[in-house]
Short mmCIF file of C-alpha atoms in Angstrom, two decimals:
data_model
loop_
_atom_site.label_atom_id
_atom_site.label_comp_id
_atom_site.label_asym_id
_atom_site.label_seq_id
_atom_site.Cartn_x
_atom_site.Cartn_y
_atom_site.Cartn_z
CA UNK A 1 68.96 41.34 14.39
CA UNK A 2 68.41 40.42 18.01
CA UNK A 3 65.47 38.17 18.78
CA UNK A 4 62.78 39.16 21.28
CA UNK A 5 62.86 37.24 24.56
CA UNK A 6 59.73 35.63 26.02
CA UNK A 7 59.75 34.26 29.58
CA UNK A 8 57.35 31.80 31.23
CA UNK A 9 56.39 32.44 34.87
CA UNK A 10 54.02 30.45 37.07
CA UNK A 11 53.52 28.36 40.19
CA UNK A 12 54.91 24.82 40.49
CA UNK A 13 52.86 22.15 38.68
CA UNK A 14 50.78 24.50 36.52
CA UNK A 15 52.56 23.18 33.43
CA UNK A 16 55.47 25.55 32.78
CA UNK A 17 57.74 22.81 31.48
CA UNK A 18 54.95 21.18 29.49
CA UNK A 19 54.28 24.49 27.76
CA UNK A 20 57.99 25.11 27.23
CA UNK A 21 58.45 21.66 25.66
CA UNK A 22 55.33 22.00 23.52
CA UNK A 23 56.59 25.30 22.07
CA UNK A 24 60.26 24.35 21.86
CA UNK A 25 59.54 21.01 20.20
CA UNK A 26 62.71 19.14 19.42
CA UNK A 27 64.79 22.09 18.29
CA UNK A 28 66.42 22.39 21.67
CA UNK A 29 69.54 24.47 21.86
CA UNK A 30 71.90 21.88 23.22
CA UNK A 31 74.91 21.38 21.02
CA UNK A 32 75.88 17.72 21.08
CA UNK A 33 79.62 18.18 20.78
CA UNK A 34 79.90 21.26 22.98
CA UNK A 35 81.35 20.36 26.35
CA UNK A 36 79.63 21.87 29.32
CA UNK A 37 76.67 23.46 27.55
CA UNK A 38 73.70 23.42 29.93
CA UNK A 39 71.86 20.17 29.81
CA UNK A 40 68.75 21.42 31.55
CA UNK A 41 66.82 23.17 28.88
CA UNK A 42 66.49 26.75 29.98
CA UNK A 43 66.12 28.38 26.60
CA UNK A 44 65.15 27.50 23.05
CA UNK A 45 64.35 29.24 19.78
CA UNK A 46 60.73 29.25 18.72
CA UNK A 47 59.34 30.43 15.39
CA UNK A 48 55.71 31.44 14.96
CA UNK A 49 54.53 32.83 11.62
CA UNK A 50 57.43 35.03 10.51
CA UNK A 51 58.79 35.86 13.96
CA UNK A 52 61.49 33.96 15.82
CA UNK A 53 62.01 34.53 19.53
CA UNK A 54 63.99 33.09 22.42
CA UNK A 55 61.79 31.29 24.94
CA UNK A 56 63.04 31.13 28.52
CA UNK A 57 61.81 28.89 31.29
CA UNK A 58 62.42 30.80 34.52
CA UNK A 59 61.39 27.77 36.60
CA UNK A 60 63.98 25.78 38.41
CA UNK A 61 63.94 24.18 41.80
CA UNK A 62 60.40 23.53 42.98
CA UNK A 63 59.97 24.53 46.65
CA UNK A 64 57.80 22.60 49.07
CA UNK A 65 56.01 25.06 51.34
CA UNK A 66 53.60 27.78 50.26
CA UNK A 67 55.48 30.80 51.63
CA UNK A 68 58.65 29.64 49.86
CA UNK A 69 56.58 29.15 46.71
CA UNK A 70 55.57 32.80 46.75
CA UNK A 71 59.11 34.08 47.26
CA UNK A 72 60.42 31.78 44.49
CA UNK A 73 57.68 32.94 42.16
CA UNK A 74 58.50 36.55 42.91
CA UNK A 75 62.11 35.85 42.02
CA UNK A 76 61.15 34.13 38.79
CA UNK A 77 58.87 37.05 37.97
CA UNK A 78 61.73 39.44 38.68
CA UNK A 79 64.02 37.52 36.33
CA UNK A 80 61.32 37.70 33.67
CA UNK A 81 60.76 41.42 34.25
CA UNK A 82 64.50 42.07 34.07
CA UNK A 83 65.22 40.08 30.95
CA UNK A 84 62.11 39.46 28.84
CA UNK A 85 60.29 41.52 26.22
CA UNK A 86 57.04 39.65 26.84
CA UNK A 87 56.00 37.57 29.86
CA UNK A 88 53.71 34.53 29.71
CA UNK A 89 52.06 34.16 33.11
CA UNK A 90 50.67 30.64 33.32
CA UNK A 91 47.95 29.53 35.76
CA UNK A 92 45.97 26.31 36.26
CA UNK A 93 42.20 26.16 35.69
CA UNK A 94 41.82 23.08 37.92
CA UNK A 95 43.55 24.59 40.93
CA UNK A 96 41.69 27.83 40.30
CA UNK A 97 42.85 31.27 41.28
CA UNK A 98 45.32 31.13 44.17
CA UNK A 99 46.57 33.86 46.47
CA UNK A 100 50.15 33.66 45.16
CA UNK A 101 48.85 34.11 41.57
CA UNK A 102 47.31 37.41 42.63
CA UNK A 103 50.49 38.61 44.38
CA UNK A 104 52.69 37.81 41.39
CA UNK A 105 50.13 39.36 39.03
CA UNK A 106 50.44 42.62 41.03
CA UNK A 107 54.17 42.58 40.59
CA UNK A 108 53.92 41.89 36.85
CA UNK A 109 51.29 44.59 36.39
CA UNK A 110 53.44 47.19 38.13
CA UNK A 111 56.46 46.31 35.99
CA UNK A 112 54.82 47.79 32.90
CA UNK A 113 56.13 44.87 30.82
CA UNK A 114 53.65 43.25 28.41
CA UNK A 115 52.09 40.19 30.10
CA UNK A 116 49.94 37.49 28.53
CA UNK A 117 47.78 35.64 31.04
CA UNK A 118 47.45 31.97 30.10
CA UNK A 119 45.11 29.49 31.80
CA UNK A 120 46.38 25.94 31.32
CA UNK A 121 44.74 22.48 31.43
CA UNK A 122 41.58 23.69 29.65
CA UNK A 123 41.07 20.57 27.55
CA UNK A 124 37.34 21.19 27.22
CA UNK A 125 35.97 24.68 26.69
CA UNK A 126 32.42 23.61 27.62
CA UNK A 127 33.56 22.21 30.92
CA UNK A 128 36.00 24.90 32.02
CA UNK A 129 35.19 28.24 30.37
CA UNK A 130 33.25 29.56 33.39
CA UNK A 131 36.31 28.84 35.55
CA UNK A 132 38.59 30.60 33.05
CA UNK A 133 36.61 33.85 33.46
CA UNK A 134 37.52 33.86 37.15
CA UNK A 135 41.08 34.82 36.12
CA UNK A 136 39.87 38.21 34.86
CA UNK A 137 40.06 39.12 38.58
CA UNK A 138 43.86 39.22 38.32
CA UNK A 139 43.50 42.47 36.41
CA UNK A 140 46.20 41.72 33.84
CA UNK A 141 44.02 41.33 30.80
CA UNK A 142 42.08 38.62 29.10
CA UNK A 143 42.87 35.03 30.11
CA UNK A 144 43.85 32.81 27.15
CA UNK A 145 42.67 29.20 27.63
CA UNK A 146 45.13 26.51 26.52
CA UNK A 147 45.99 22.88 27.10
CA UNK A 148 49.78 22.57 26.89
CA UNK A 149 49.60 18.77 27.18
CA UNK A 150 47.14 18.49 24.26
CA UNK A 151 48.69 21.43 22.40
CA UNK A 152 45.32 23.20 22.21
CA UNK A 153 45.07 26.97 21.98
CA UNK A 154 48.83 27.50 21.53
CA UNK A 155 48.37 29.29 18.20
CA UNK A 156 45.97 31.84 19.68
CA UNK A 157 48.35 32.37 22.56
CA UNK A 158 51.35 32.91 20.25
CA UNK A 159 49.34 35.36 18.12
CA UNK A 160 48.83 37.43 21.27
CA UNK A 161 52.48 37.12 22.31
CA UNK A 162 53.98 38.30 19.03
CA UNK A 163 51.64 41.32 18.92
CA UNK A 164 53.84 42.74 21.66
CA UNK A 165 57.13 42.42 19.76
CA UNK A 166 58.74 45.62 18.54
CA UNK A 167 58.11 46.44 14.93
CA UNK A 168 60.73 44.93 12.66
CA UNK A 169 61.57 48.37 11.26
CA UNK A 170 62.09 49.72 14.80
CA UNK A 171 64.48 46.88 15.51
CA UNK A 172 66.46 47.60 12.40
CA UNK A 173 66.90 51.27 13.32
CA UNK A 174 68.89 50.32 16.38
CA UNK A 175 71.04 47.92 14.45
CA UNK A 176 73.65 50.40 13.26
CA UNK A 177 75.70 50.71 16.43
CA UNK A 178 77.54 47.48 17.22
CA UNK A 179 76.47 45.90 20.51
CA UNK A 180 79.12 44.18 22.61
CA UNK A 181 78.16 41.90 25.50
CA UNK A 182 80.72 41.39 28.25
CA UNK A 183 80.05 37.98 29.78
CA UNK A 184 81.87 35.60 32.09
CA UNK A 185 81.50 33.99 35.45
CA UNK A 186 81.47 36.07 38.65
CA UNK A 187 84.69 37.83 39.74
CA UNK A 188 86.63 37.53 36.49
CA UNK A 189 86.72 41.31 36.18
CA UNK A 190 83.81 42.12 33.86
CA UNK A 191 82.87 45.29 35.72
CA UNK A 192 86.44 46.48 36.09
CA UNK A 193 86.95 45.91 32.37
CA UNK A 194 83.91 48.05 31.55
CA UNK A 195 84.97 50.67 34.10
CA UNK A 196 88.44 50.80 32.62
CA UNK A 197 87.01 51.20 29.13
CA UNK A 198 84.79 53.98 30.42
CA UNK A 199 87.64 55.57 32.30
CA UNK A 200 89.89 55.88 29.25
CA UNK A 201 90.36 59.52 28.35
CA UNK A 202 89.57 58.93 24.70
CA UNK A 203 86.23 57.36 25.43
CA UNK A 204 83.01 59.32 25.56
CA UNK A 205 80.37 57.62 27.65
CA UNK A 206 76.65 58.06 27.90
CA UNK A 207 74.29 55.85 29.87
CA UNK A 208 71.26 54.72 27.95
CA UNK A 209 68.00 55.24 29.76
CA UNK A 210 65.29 52.64 29.98
CA UNK A 211 67.44 49.54 30.11
CA UNK A 212 66.77 46.87 32.69
CA UNK A 213 68.20 47.07 36.17
CA UNK A 214 70.79 44.42 35.72
CA UNK A 215 72.06 44.62 32.15
CA UNK A 216 73.43 48.11 31.91
CA UNK A 217 73.90 49.45 28.40
CA UNK A 218 76.60 52.04 27.98
CA UNK A 219 77.44 53.87 24.80
CA UNK A 220 81.16 54.24 24.27
CA UNK A 221 82.87 56.27 21.56
CA UNK A 222 86.37 55.15 20.65
CA UNK A 223 88.32 56.65 17.77
CA UNK A 224 85.15 58.43 16.60
CA UNK A 225 83.22 55.15 16.44
CA UNK A 226 80.23 54.28 18.63
CA UNK A 227 79.78 51.00 20.47
CA UNK A 228 77.15 49.87 22.96
CA UNK A 229 78.48 47.74 25.80
CA UNK A 230 76.04 45.42 27.54
CA UNK A 231 77.30 44.66 31.02
CA UNK A 232 75.81 41.65 32.80
CA UNK A 233 77.90 42.05 35.91
CA UNK A 234 75.43 44.02 37.97
CA UNK A 235 73.71 41.33 39.94
CA UNK A 236 74.60 39.23 42.95
CA UNK A 237 72.07 37.04 44.65
CA UNK A 238 72.94 36.44 48.27
CA UNK A 239 72.42 33.14 50.03
CA UNK A 240 70.74 31.40 47.12
CA UNK A 241 71.12 27.79 46.10
CA UNK A 242 74.08 27.33 43.76
CA UNK A 243 71.86 25.78 41.08
CA UNK A 244 69.57 28.78 41.14
CA UNK A 245 72.41 31.26 40.83
CA UNK A 246 73.68 29.28 37.88
CA UNK A 247 70.29 29.16 36.24
CA UNK A 248 69.90 32.86 36.82
CA UNK A 249 73.26 33.70 35.31
CA UNK A 250 72.58 31.44 32.32
CA UNK A 251 69.29 33.25 31.65
CA UNK A 252 70.98 36.61 31.94
CA UNK A 253 73.87 35.56 29.74
CA UNK A 254 71.45 34.24 27.11
CA UNK A 255 69.49 37.49 27.01
CA UNK A 256 72.61 39.66 26.87
CA UNK A 257 74.17 37.47 24.17
CA UNK A 258 70.91 37.52 22.23
CA UNK A 259 71.07 41.30 21.95
CA UNK A 260 74.76 41.49 21.08
CA UNK A 261 76.70 41.36 17.82
CA UNK A 262 79.99 40.50 19.49
CA UNK A 263 80.44 38.66 22.77
CA UNK A 264 83.56 39.19 24.86
CA UNK A 265 84.00 36.16 27.13
CA UNK A 266 86.17 37.28 30.03
CA UNK A 267 88.21 34.60 31.78
CA UNK A 268 90.60 34.87 34.71
CA UNK A 269 94.23 34.29 33.74
CA UNK A 270 95.19 33.09 37.19
CA UNK A 271 92.45 30.43 37.16
CA UNK A 272 92.77 29.43 33.54
CA UNK A 273 89.78 28.41 31.46
CA UNK A 274 87.14 26.39 33.35
CA UNK A 275 84.10 24.29 32.50
CA UNK A 276 81.83 27.19 33.43
CA UNK A 277 83.73 29.43 30.98
CA UNK A 278 83.10 26.79 28.30
CA UNK A 279 79.41 26.80 29.18
CA UNK A 280 79.17 30.58 28.82
CA UNK A 281 81.18 30.59 25.59
CA UNK A 282 78.96 27.75 24.35
CA UNK A 283 75.89 29.99 24.62
CA UNK A 284 77.51 32.62 22.38
CA UNK A 285 78.70 29.94 19.93
CA UNK A 286 75.21 28.45 19.91
CA UNK A 287 73.71 31.82 19.01
CA UNK A 288 76.15 32.35 16.10
CA UNK A 289 77.70 35.50 17.56
CA UNK A 290 81.13 37.00 17.03
CA UNK A 291 83.39 35.85 19.87
CA UNK A 292 86.48 37.26 21.55
CA UNK A 293 88.02 35.49 24.53
CA UNK A 294 89.61 38.11 26.78
CA UNK A 295 92.05 36.65 29.28
CA UNK A 296 92.00 39.20 32.09
CA UNK A 297 94.42 39.82 35.00
CA UNK A 298 97.33 39.09 32.66
CA UNK A 299 99.46 41.53 34.67
CA UNK A 300 99.30 39.16 37.65
CA UNK A 301 100.85 36.19 35.81
CA UNK A 302 104.54 35.35 36.02
CA UNK A 303 105.70 35.03 32.45
CA UNK A 304 108.48 33.66 30.33
CA UNK A 305 108.70 33.50 26.55
CA UNK A 306 106.34 30.49 26.40
CA UNK A 307 103.55 31.64 28.73
CA UNK A 308 101.24 33.04 26.08
CA UNK A 309 101.58 29.92 23.92
CA UNK A 310 100.83 27.62 26.84
CA UNK A 311 97.74 29.60 27.83
CA UNK A 312 96.51 29.85 24.25
CA UNK A 313 96.89 26.12 23.73
CA UNK A 314 94.94 25.31 26.88
CA UNK A 315 92.10 27.67 25.89
CA UNK A 316 91.95 26.25 22.36
CA UNK A 317 91.80 22.76 23.83
CA UNK A 318 88.87 23.44 26.19
CA UNK A 319 87.04 25.68 23.71
CA UNK A 320 87.76 23.29 20.85
CA UNK A 321 84.20 23.69 19.55
CA UNK A 322 84.99 27.27 18.53
CA UNK A 323 88.46 27.34 16.99
CA UNK A 324 87.57 30.61 15.22
CA UNK A 325 87.33 32.63 18.46
CA UNK A 326 89.88 35.42 18.85
CA UNK A 327 91.99 35.32 22.00
CA UNK A 328 93.43 38.44 23.59
CA UNK A 329 95.44 38.84 26.82
CA UNK A 330 94.46 41.97 28.75
CA UNK A 331 94.55 43.62 32.11
CA UNK A 332 91.50 45.63 33.12
CA UNK A 333 93.51 46.94 36.03
CA UNK A 334 96.41 48.42 34.07
CA UNK A 335 94.57 48.94 30.78
CA UNK A 336 97.06 46.70 28.99
CA UNK A 337 95.97 45.94 25.38
CA UNK A 338 92.57 47.60 25.66
CA UNK A 339 93.05 49.50 22.38
CA UNK A 340 93.72 46.07 20.87
CA UNK A 341 90.34 44.92 22.18
CA UNK A 342 88.60 47.58 20.07
CA UNK A 343 90.64 46.56 17.03
CA UNK A 344 89.55 42.96 17.56
CA UNK A 345 85.90 44.00 17.96
CA UNK A 346 86.09 45.88 14.65
CA UNK A 347 87.66 42.90 12.90
CA UNK A 348 85.02 40.51 14.22
CA UNK A 349 82.16 42.82 13.19
CA UNK A 350 83.66 43.11 9.73
CA UNK A 351 83.86 39.31 9.49
CA UNK A 352 80.34 38.85 10.84
CA UNK A 353 78.95 41.01 8.05
CA UNK A 354 81.27 39.89 5.24
CA UNK A 355 79.50 38.89 2.03
CA UNK A 356 81.22 36.73 -0.56
CA UNK A 357 80.17 36.62 -4.19
CA UNK A 358 78.70 33.36 -5.38
CA UNK A 359 81.25 33.10 -8.21
CA UNK A 360 84.19 33.33 -5.84
CA UNK A 361 82.61 30.85 -3.42
CA UNK A 362 82.13 28.30 -6.16
CA UNK A 363 85.74 28.58 -7.32
CA UNK A 364 86.82 27.68 -3.80
CA UNK A 365 84.23 24.92 -3.71
CA UNK A 366 85.37 23.27 -6.92
CA UNK A 367 89.00 23.48 -5.80
CA UNK A 368 88.08 21.88 -2.46
CA UNK A 369 86.16 19.08 -4.16
CA UNK A 370 89.08 18.43 -6.50
CA UNK A 371 91.48 18.15 -3.55
CA UNK A 372 89.27 15.88 -1.47
CA UNK A 373 86.53 13.80 -3.02
CA UNK A 374 83.08 14.12 -1.44
CA UNK A 375 82.01 11.09 0.62
CA UNK A 376 80.01 8.21 -0.84
CA UNK A 377 77.77 5.59 0.68
CA UNK A 378 76.88 2.21 -0.85
CA UNK A 379 78.07 3.28 -4.26
CA UNK A 380 76.21 6.62 -4.22
CA UNK A 381 78.54 9.59 -4.24
CA UNK A 382 77.70 13.04 -2.92
CA UNK A 383 77.53 15.62 -5.69
CA UNK A 384 77.85 19.25 -4.74
CA UNK A 385 76.25 21.54 -7.32
CA UNK A 386 76.90 25.00 -5.93
CA UNK A 387 77.05 27.18 -2.87
CA UNK A 388 75.71 30.64 -2.17
CA UNK A 389 75.73 33.00 0.82
CA UNK A 390 72.25 33.87 2.05
CA UNK A 391 72.81 35.87 5.24
CA UNK A 392 75.25 37.65 7.53
CA UNK A 393 75.59 37.79 11.35
CA UNK A 394 76.65 34.98 11.22
CA UNK A 395 77.65 34.43 7.59
CA UNK A 396 75.28 31.71 6.38
CA UNK A 397 75.79 29.55 3.31
CA UNK A 398 73.44 27.22 1.48
CA UNK A 399 75.08 24.24 -0.25
CA UNK A 400 73.03 22.48 -2.95
CA UNK A 401 73.68 18.75 -3.23
CA UNK A 402 72.14 15.66 -4.84
CA UNK A 403 71.41 13.92 -1.52
CA UNK A 404 71.47 15.50 1.94
CA UNK A 405 71.99 12.15 3.65
CA UNK A 406 75.41 11.84 2.00
CA UNK A 407 76.69 15.19 3.28
CA UNK A 408 78.80 14.14 6.21
CA UNK A 409 79.42 16.51 9.11
CA UNK A 410 83.18 16.18 8.62
CA UNK A 411 82.94 17.19 4.96
CA UNK A 412 81.02 20.33 5.91
CA UNK A 413 83.82 21.09 8.35
CA UNK A 414 86.39 20.52 5.60
CA UNK A 415 84.57 23.02 3.35
CA UNK A 416 84.31 25.47 6.24
CA UNK A 417 88.08 25.27 6.75
CA UNK A 418 88.66 25.94 3.06
CA UNK A 419 86.45 29.03 3.19
CA UNK A 420 88.23 30.22 6.32
CA UNK A 421 91.62 29.69 4.65
CA UNK A 422 90.48 31.97 1.85
CA UNK A 423 88.63 34.70 3.77
CA UNK A 424 89.69 34.41 7.40
CA UNK A 425 86.33 34.95 9.08
CA UNK A 426 88.23 35.18 12.34
CA UNK A 427 86.05 35.58 15.41
CA UNK A 428 82.76 34.50 13.84
CA UNK A 429 81.05 31.16 13.46
CA UNK A 430 79.78 30.17 10.02
CA UNK A 431 76.47 28.48 9.40
CA UNK A 432 75.86 25.93 6.66
CA UNK A 433 72.46 24.82 5.38
CA UNK A 434 72.40 21.74 3.16
CA UNK A 435 69.63 21.57 0.55
CA UNK A 436 68.85 19.06 -2.13
CA UNK A 437 68.63 20.54 -5.59
CA UNK A 438 65.05 21.14 -6.51
CA UNK A 439 64.20 22.24 -2.96
CA UNK A 440 63.22 25.87 -2.96
CA UNK A 441 65.74 28.39 -1.71
#
């Protein structure tokens, strides 16, 4: 199920990052051993009550003069409007209501997206409540007083935010048709790949109304099966700072990946796999999605009998954090191997939703333990009691042990490899949760 996306918008120095950090806590989505995953924290998963959502900080480079501030804020608001399900518009009670707040509020109001107006730095209600009421003048609803630095009022704010999420049952209705996100850096041929897929005679295409301006959802029917393709290629920002373009494309990749079941990472065969490709693939890996690496423009490469092996090896090396990803060599221009792409998508979806019986899992587990003894530390040996699968998309397993501290990362990887040997699980990551026996499931 895709998570709702919540974006934070506001002027410089009103406390966007403080609020982001207060909500994101320490569970920041930076994978330690993933090369090239964004170090500046743009997004994180937040859970409140029984709802989990992706929080996005649209901030970025802080401009110096007031007219630039307004244009930057408008851009951030546009990013939020394009990508988020709910927008948190944050203002500052001590600076009061400022002209640029009003202009951005107009834009947010016209967008029709749900907006929650938050007034920050209210660390004393007695002292500041009269000033909070001033923000009613923005005309986007009731101001919610908080202090991000003191973590006051965050619960009330989150209650208001999650009220705007779609009903869980509504979300599940849309879950039947597999969603495929096509991601990759600019000019690798994402659009031409989608256009080629849409241009195939056997494909029936219908555009889906009501999607945002930049991620275009297209329903494709191939061999009597429906797929929804999420295309993130639609947007080019002219003359913007490189960092901003990157931040923007990361946000858009995150939101597209969030909604997808399978992510097709398109890379350019003539360039080979780059650090930026690894960054984009890292986002999909991070989110536990099914992954296919599509090497495009394969028709333009001079080949001999070893070319494919060389390319595959190089990709595996740079994307070593996701050895399970499927790799396919295509040409969007000539349509080479596009039917194969659909076959791969089907395989990955099957693997993403594969359920394995507990009995079978534990046979593999006991065999694995017999072949390689679990680690020990200062005379205490890890005991593994049993393993069970608790979720799909991605397949998630809970392993019950005597002591979590003894479960070494490398032993989890060893068990993962054993499970993959038995069931394949090609194209999908697997998630393992380690619990001590006696902890509740």
